Amino acid sequence: LVPEQKCELRVRTQPFAASVTVVTPKEFAGRETVYAGGRSAGKVQFRAAGKVGHAILAPDDPKVLADTRHAITDTGVLAVLDRVERAVAVESRLGHPVQVLTDEYKFAGRVCDRYEVFCERPHALRYAYRHVLYVDKETRLPVRYEAYEQPLPGGPAGGELVEAQSFVGLRANVGFGEAAFQR
């Protein structure tokens, strides 16, 4: 994992647009990736931390993906839900069992339903051994997602954490216009 980053994320679903600006840690602060589906010709505007001006790059350019597992086009609450849904669909298509455990949990001061999805049979298409999704009981929106690798002898019992995303201070339907996705 890379060092934990705190980012400001703006996402609009129709037409899809996303903007991610890193706030902390200091060495990544100011890094910005912007995608505006309808007008970007499939490209992103990217600015590295400490740099001036944006480069126009492909969403899967190594510079853009240096500190993340996902392109900006696979970012946000819906992307997290899709990730878990795709994992279950792949396992189902292969005839593999999927185990789901649920519990109540408190995350960032919010009461959540915690869903733990196990995809136990290793195969080339498996994204993660275990997915953990925290859904706010009041808003019914995900507030955290975690992905874990298969547990290894001598490693953590639940597997090594490979990805974690939290959505704290989430505000829905705020009406982002084009200006939020222009640089």
mmCIF file of C-alpha atoms in Angstrom:
data_model
loop_
_atom_site.group_PDB
_atom_site.id
_atom_site.type_symbol
_atom_site.label_atom_id
_atom_site.label_comp_id
_atom_site.label_asym_id
_atom_site.label_seq_id
_atom_site.Cartn_x
_atom_site.Cartn_y
_atom_site.Cartn_z
ATOM 1 C CA LEU A 1 0.000 0.000 0.000
ATOM 2 C CA VAL A 2 1.045 3.585 -0.568
ATOM 3 C CA PRO A 3 0.888 5.975 2.399
ATOM 4 C CA GLU A 4 -2.667 6.896 3.359
ATOM 5 C CA GLN A 5 -3.904 9.843 1.344
ATOM 6 C CA LYS A 6 -6.705 12.238 2.154
ATOM 7 C CA CYS A 7 -8.369 13.465 -1.024
ATOM 8 C CA GLU A 8 -11.203 15.668 -2.096
ATOM 9 C CA LEU A 9 -13.370 13.685 -4.492
ATOM 10 C CA ARG A 10 -16.095 15.096 -6.701
ATOM 11 C CA VAL A 11 -18.158 12.764 -8.843
ATOM 12 C CA ARG A 12 -21.068 13.390 -11.156
ATOM 13 C CA THR A 13 -22.893 10.424 -12.664
ATOM 14 C CA GLN A 14 -24.613 11.974 -15.725
ATOM 15 C CA PRO A 15 -22.561 12.586 -17.759
ATOM 16 C CA PHE A 16 -19.858 10.875 -15.720
ATOM 17 C CA ALA A 17 -17.162 13.196 -14.417
ATOM 18 C CA ALA A 18 -14.693 12.871 -11.552
ATOM 19 C CA SER A 19 -12.092 15.052 -9.913
ATOM 20 C CA VAL A 20 -9.599 13.853 -7.288
ATOM 21 C CA THR A 21 -7.315 16.296 -5.498
ATOM 22 C CA VAL A 22 -4.870 14.976 -2.906
ATOM 23 C CA VAL A 23 -4.840 17.017 0.306
ATOM 24 C CA THR A 24 -2.369 15.009 2.419
ATOM 25 C CA PRO A 25 0.334 13.730 2.903
ATOM 26 C CA LYS A 26 2.595 16.606 2.000
ATOM 27 C CA GLU A 27 4.546 14.746 -0.721
ATOM 28 C CA PHE A 28 1.323 14.061 -2.657
ATOM 29 C CA ALA A 29 -0.573 17.277 -1.816
ATOM 30 C CA GLY A 30 -1.845 19.122 -4.870
ATOM 31 C CA ARG A 31 -1.787 16.074 -7.129
ATOM 32 C CA GLU A 32 -4.913 16.309 -9.240
ATOM 33 C CA THR A 33 -6.675 14.080 -11.751
ATOM 34 C CA VAL A 34 -9.787 15.279 -13.593
ATOM 35 C CA TYR A 35 -11.998 13.377 -16.021
ATOM 36 C CA ALA A 36 -15.065 14.841 -17.717
ATOM 37 C CA GLY A 37 -16.697 12.080 -19.747
ATOM 38 C CA GLY A 38 -18.638 14.059 -22.300
ATOM 39 C CA ARG A 39 -15.858 16.395 -23.357
ATOM 40 C CA SER A 40 -12.570 14.686 -22.536
ATOM 41 C CA ALA A 41 -12.169 12.325 -25.531
ATOM 42 C CA GLY A 42 -11.289 9.607 -23.029
ATOM 43 C CA LYS A 43 -8.366 11.573 -21.575
ATOM 44 C CA VAL A 44 -7.676 12.969 -18.102
ATOM 45 C CA GLN A 45 -6.155 16.218 -16.987
ATOM 46 C CA PHE A 46 -3.326 15.349 -14.608
ATOM 47 C CA ARG A 47 -1.130 17.521 -12.413
ATOM 48 C CA ALA A 48 1.626 15.972 -10.310
ATOM 49 C CA ALA A 49 2.201 17.214 -6.766
ATOM 50 C CA GLY A 50 4.239 20.415 -6.695
ATOM 51 C CA LYS A 51 3.875 21.021 -10.438
ATOM 52 C CA VAL A 52 2.198 23.838 -12.337
ATOM 53 C CA GLY A 53 -0.183 23.120 -15.185
ATOM 54 C CA HIS A 54 -1.960 19.974 -16.272
ATOM 55 C CA ALA A 55 -0.901 17.285 -18.739
ATOM 56 C CA ILE A 56 -3.491 15.552 -20.921
ATOM 57 C CA LEU A 57 -2.996 11.796 -20.507
ATOM 58 C CA ALA A 58 -4.789 8.473 -20.911
ATOM 59 C CA PRO A 59 -6.621 7.332 -17.742
ATOM 60 C CA ASP A 60 -4.310 4.294 -17.553
ATOM 61 C CA ASP A 61 -1.061 6.243 -18.044
ATOM 62 C CA PRO A 62 1.572 5.072 -15.512
ATOM 63 C CA LYS A 63 1.914 8.638 -14.166
ATOM 64 C CA VAL A 64 -1.805 8.748 -13.387
ATOM 65 C CA LEU A 65 -1.863 5.246 -11.875
ATOM 66 C CA ALA A 66 1.393 5.553 -9.896
ATOM 67 C CA ASP A 67 -0.342 5.557 -6.500
ATOM 68 C CA THR A 68 -3.677 3.879 -7.189
ATOM 69 C CA ARG A 69 -5.121 0.562 -8.344
ATOM 70 C CA HIS A 70 -7.931 2.190 -10.337
ATOM 71 C CA ALA A 71 -8.324 4.677 -13.141
ATOM 72 C CA ILE A 72 -10.345 7.774 -12.323
ATOM 73 C CA THR A 73 -13.111 6.333 -14.507
ATOM 74 C CA ASP A 74 -13.417 3.605 -11.830
ATOM 75 C CA THR A 75 -13.677 6.011 -8.879
ATOM 76 C CA GLY A 76 -16.372 6.828 -6.354
ATOM 77 C CA VAL A 77 -19.170 5.161 -4.427
ATOM 78 C CA LEU A 78 -20.740 3.501 -7.469
ATOM 79 C CA ALA A 79 -17.348 2.116 -8.527
ATOM 80 C CA VAL A 80 -16.909 0.474 -5.111
ATOM 81 C CA LEU A 81 -20.354 -1.128 -5.334
ATOM 82 C CA ASP A 82 -19.607 -2.282 -8.890
ATOM 83 C CA ARG A 83 -16.307 -3.808 -7.724
ATOM 84 C CA VAL A 84 -18.062 -6.001 -5.150
ATOM 85 C CA GLU A 85 -20.895 -6.847 -7.561
ATOM 86 C CA ARG A 86 -18.401 -7.865 -10.287
ATOM 87 C CA ALA A 87 -16.496 -10.067 -7.833
ATOM 88 C CA VAL A 88 -19.671 -11.924 -6.839
ATOM 89 C CA ALA A 89 -20.748 -12.241 -10.494
ATOM 90 C CA VAL A 90 -17.378 -13.758 -11.494
ATOM 91 C CA GLU A 91 -17.498 -16.274 -8.653
ATOM 92 C CA SER A 92 -21.096 -17.157 -9.507
ATOM 93 C CA ARG A 93 -20.255 -17.594 -13.212
ATOM 94 C CA LEU A 94 -17.422 -19.957 -12.255
ATOM 95 C CA GLY A 95 -19.684 -21.901 -9.895
ATOM 96 C CA HIS A 96 -17.609 -20.927 -6.862
ATOM 97 C CA PRO A 97 -19.233 -20.398 -3.473
ATOM 98 C CA VAL A 98 -19.362 -16.878 -2.041
ATOM 99 C CA GLN A 99 -19.743 -16.382 1.671
ATOM 100 C CA VAL A 100 -21.238 -13.158 3.045
ATOM 101 C CA LEU A 101 -21.135 -12.209 6.717
ATOM 102 C CA THR A 102 -23.003 -9.192 8.055
ATOM 103 C CA ASP A 103 -22.743 -7.267 11.276
ATOM 104 C CA GLU A 104 -23.435 -3.836 12.671
ATOM 105 C CA TYR A 105 -20.393 -1.606 12.992
ATOM 106 C CA LYS A 106 -19.579 1.996 13.806
ATOM 107 C CA PHE A 107 -17.340 3.814 11.327
ATOM 108 C CA ALA A 108 -16.459 7.528 11.494
ATOM 109 C CA GLY A 109 -19.160 8.018 14.099
ATOM 110 C CA ARG A 110 -21.838 6.499 11.844
ATOM 111 C CA VAL A 111 -23.765 3.274 12.498
ATOM 112 C CA CYS A 112 -23.175 0.971 9.546
ATOM 113 C CA ASP A 113 -24.036 -2.435 8.196
ATOM 114 C CA ARG A 114 -20.738 -4.225 7.584
ATOM 115 C CA TYR A 115 -20.728 -6.758 4.747
ATOM 116 C CA GLU A 116 -17.801 -9.133 4.476
ATOM 117 C CA VAL A 117 -17.725 -10.997 1.151
ATOM 118 C CA PHE A 118 -15.377 -13.979 0.826
ATOM 119 C CA CYS A 119 -14.236 -15.261 -2.565
ATOM 120 C CA GLU A 120 -12.158 -18.156 -1.278
ATOM 121 C CA ARG A 121 -11.165 -20.090 -4.399
ATOM 122 C CA PRO A 122 -8.056 -18.614 -6.028
ATOM 123 C CA HIS A 123 -8.216 -18.049 -9.806
ATOM 124 C CA ALA A 124 -6.842 -15.620 -12.380
ATOM 125 C CA LEU A 125 -10.025 -13.490 -12.490
ATOM 126 C CA ARG A 126 -10.337 -12.968 -8.732
ATOM 127 C CA TYR A 127 -9.883 -9.346 -7.672
ATOM 128 C CA ALA A 128 -9.603 -10.035 -3.940
ATOM 129 C CA TYR A 129 -10.040 -12.867 -1.482
ATOM 130 C CA ARG A 130 -12.157 -10.721 0.839
ATOM 131 C CA HIS A 131 -14.147 -7.532 0.278
ATOM 132 C CA VAL A 132 -15.459 -5.541 3.239
ATOM 133 C CA LEU A 133 -18.125 -2.913 2.630
ATOM 134 C CA TYR A 134 -19.493 -0.555 5.289
ATOM 135 C CA VAL A 135 -22.898 0.928 4.437
ATOM 136 C CA ASP A 136 -24.285 3.834 6.452
ATOM 137 C CA LYS A 137 -27.616 2.734 7.981
ATOM 138 C CA GLU A 138 -29.156 6.187 7.610
ATOM 139 C CA THR A 139 -28.082 7.201 4.091
ATOM 140 C CA ARG A 140 -27.713 3.622 2.723
ATOM 141 C CA LEU A 141 -24.497 4.747 1.006
ATOM 142 C CA PRO A 142 -21.096 3.041 1.325
ATOM 143 C CA VAL A 143 -18.724 4.862 3.652
ATOM 144 C CA ARG A 144 -15.763 2.453 3.454
ATOM 145 C CA TYR A 145 -14.447 -0.333 1.247
ATOM 146 C CA GLU A 146 -11.543 -2.691 1.919
ATOM 147 C CA ALA A 147 -9.995 -5.453 -0.221
ATOM 148 C CA TYR A 148 -7.729 -8.199 1.112
ATOM 149 C CA GLU A 149 -5.431 -10.778 -0.471
ATOM 150 C CA GLN A 150 -5.572 -14.498 0.343
ATOM 151 C CA PRO A 151 -4.138 -15.133 3.836
ATOM 152 C CA LEU A 152 -0.597 -16.507 3.741
ATOM 153 C CA PRO A 153 1.176 -18.581 6.389
ATOM 154 C CA GLY A 154 2.725 -16.203 8.908
ATOM 155 C CA GLY A 155 0.680 -13.253 7.594
ATOM 156 C CA PRO A 156 -2.431 -11.584 8.959
ATOM 157 C CA ALA A 157 -5.270 -14.074 9.595
ATOM 158 C CA GLY A 158 -7.710 -12.153 7.384
ATOM 159 C CA GLY A 159 -5.230 -11.551 4.587
ATOM 160 C CA GLU A 160 -3.093 -8.546 3.696
ATOM 161 C CA LEU A 161 -4.986 -5.288 3.100
ATOM 162 C CA VAL A 162 -4.381 -4.207 -0.522
ATOM 163 C CA GLU A 163 -6.904 -1.420 -0.881
ATOM 164 C CA ALA A 164 -9.012 0.796 1.353
ATOM 165 C CA GLN A 165 -11.246 3.709 0.463
ATOM 166 C CA SER A 166 -13.303 5.768 2.886
ATOM 167 C CA PHE A 167 -16.000 8.254 2.017
ATOM 168 C CA VAL A 168 -16.131 10.607 5.009
ATOM 169 C CA GLY A 169 -18.151 13.797 4.848
ATOM 170 C CA LEU A 170 -20.063 12.444 1.874
ATOM 171 C CA ARG A 171 -22.648 14.811 0.429
ATOM 172 C CA ALA A 172 -24.949 13.536 -2.302
ATOM 173 C CA ASN A 173 -26.783 15.458 -5.010
ATOM 174 C CA VAL A 174 -24.948 18.746 -4.558
ATOM 175 C CA GLY A 175 -25.346 19.650 -8.229
ATOM 176 C CA PHE A 176 -21.791 19.877 -9.530
ATOM 177 C CA GLY A 177 -21.739 21.804 -12.777
ATOM 178 C CA GLU A 178 -19.081 21.822 -15.490
ATOM 179 C CA ALA A 179 -16.892 24.257 -13.546
ATOM 180 C CA ALA A 180 -16.147 21.581 -10.934
ATOM 181 C CA PHE A 181 -14.463 19.476 -13.650
ATOM 182 C CA GLN A 182 -12.596 22.147 -15.623
ATOM 183 C CA ARG A 183 -8.961 23.005 -15.042
#
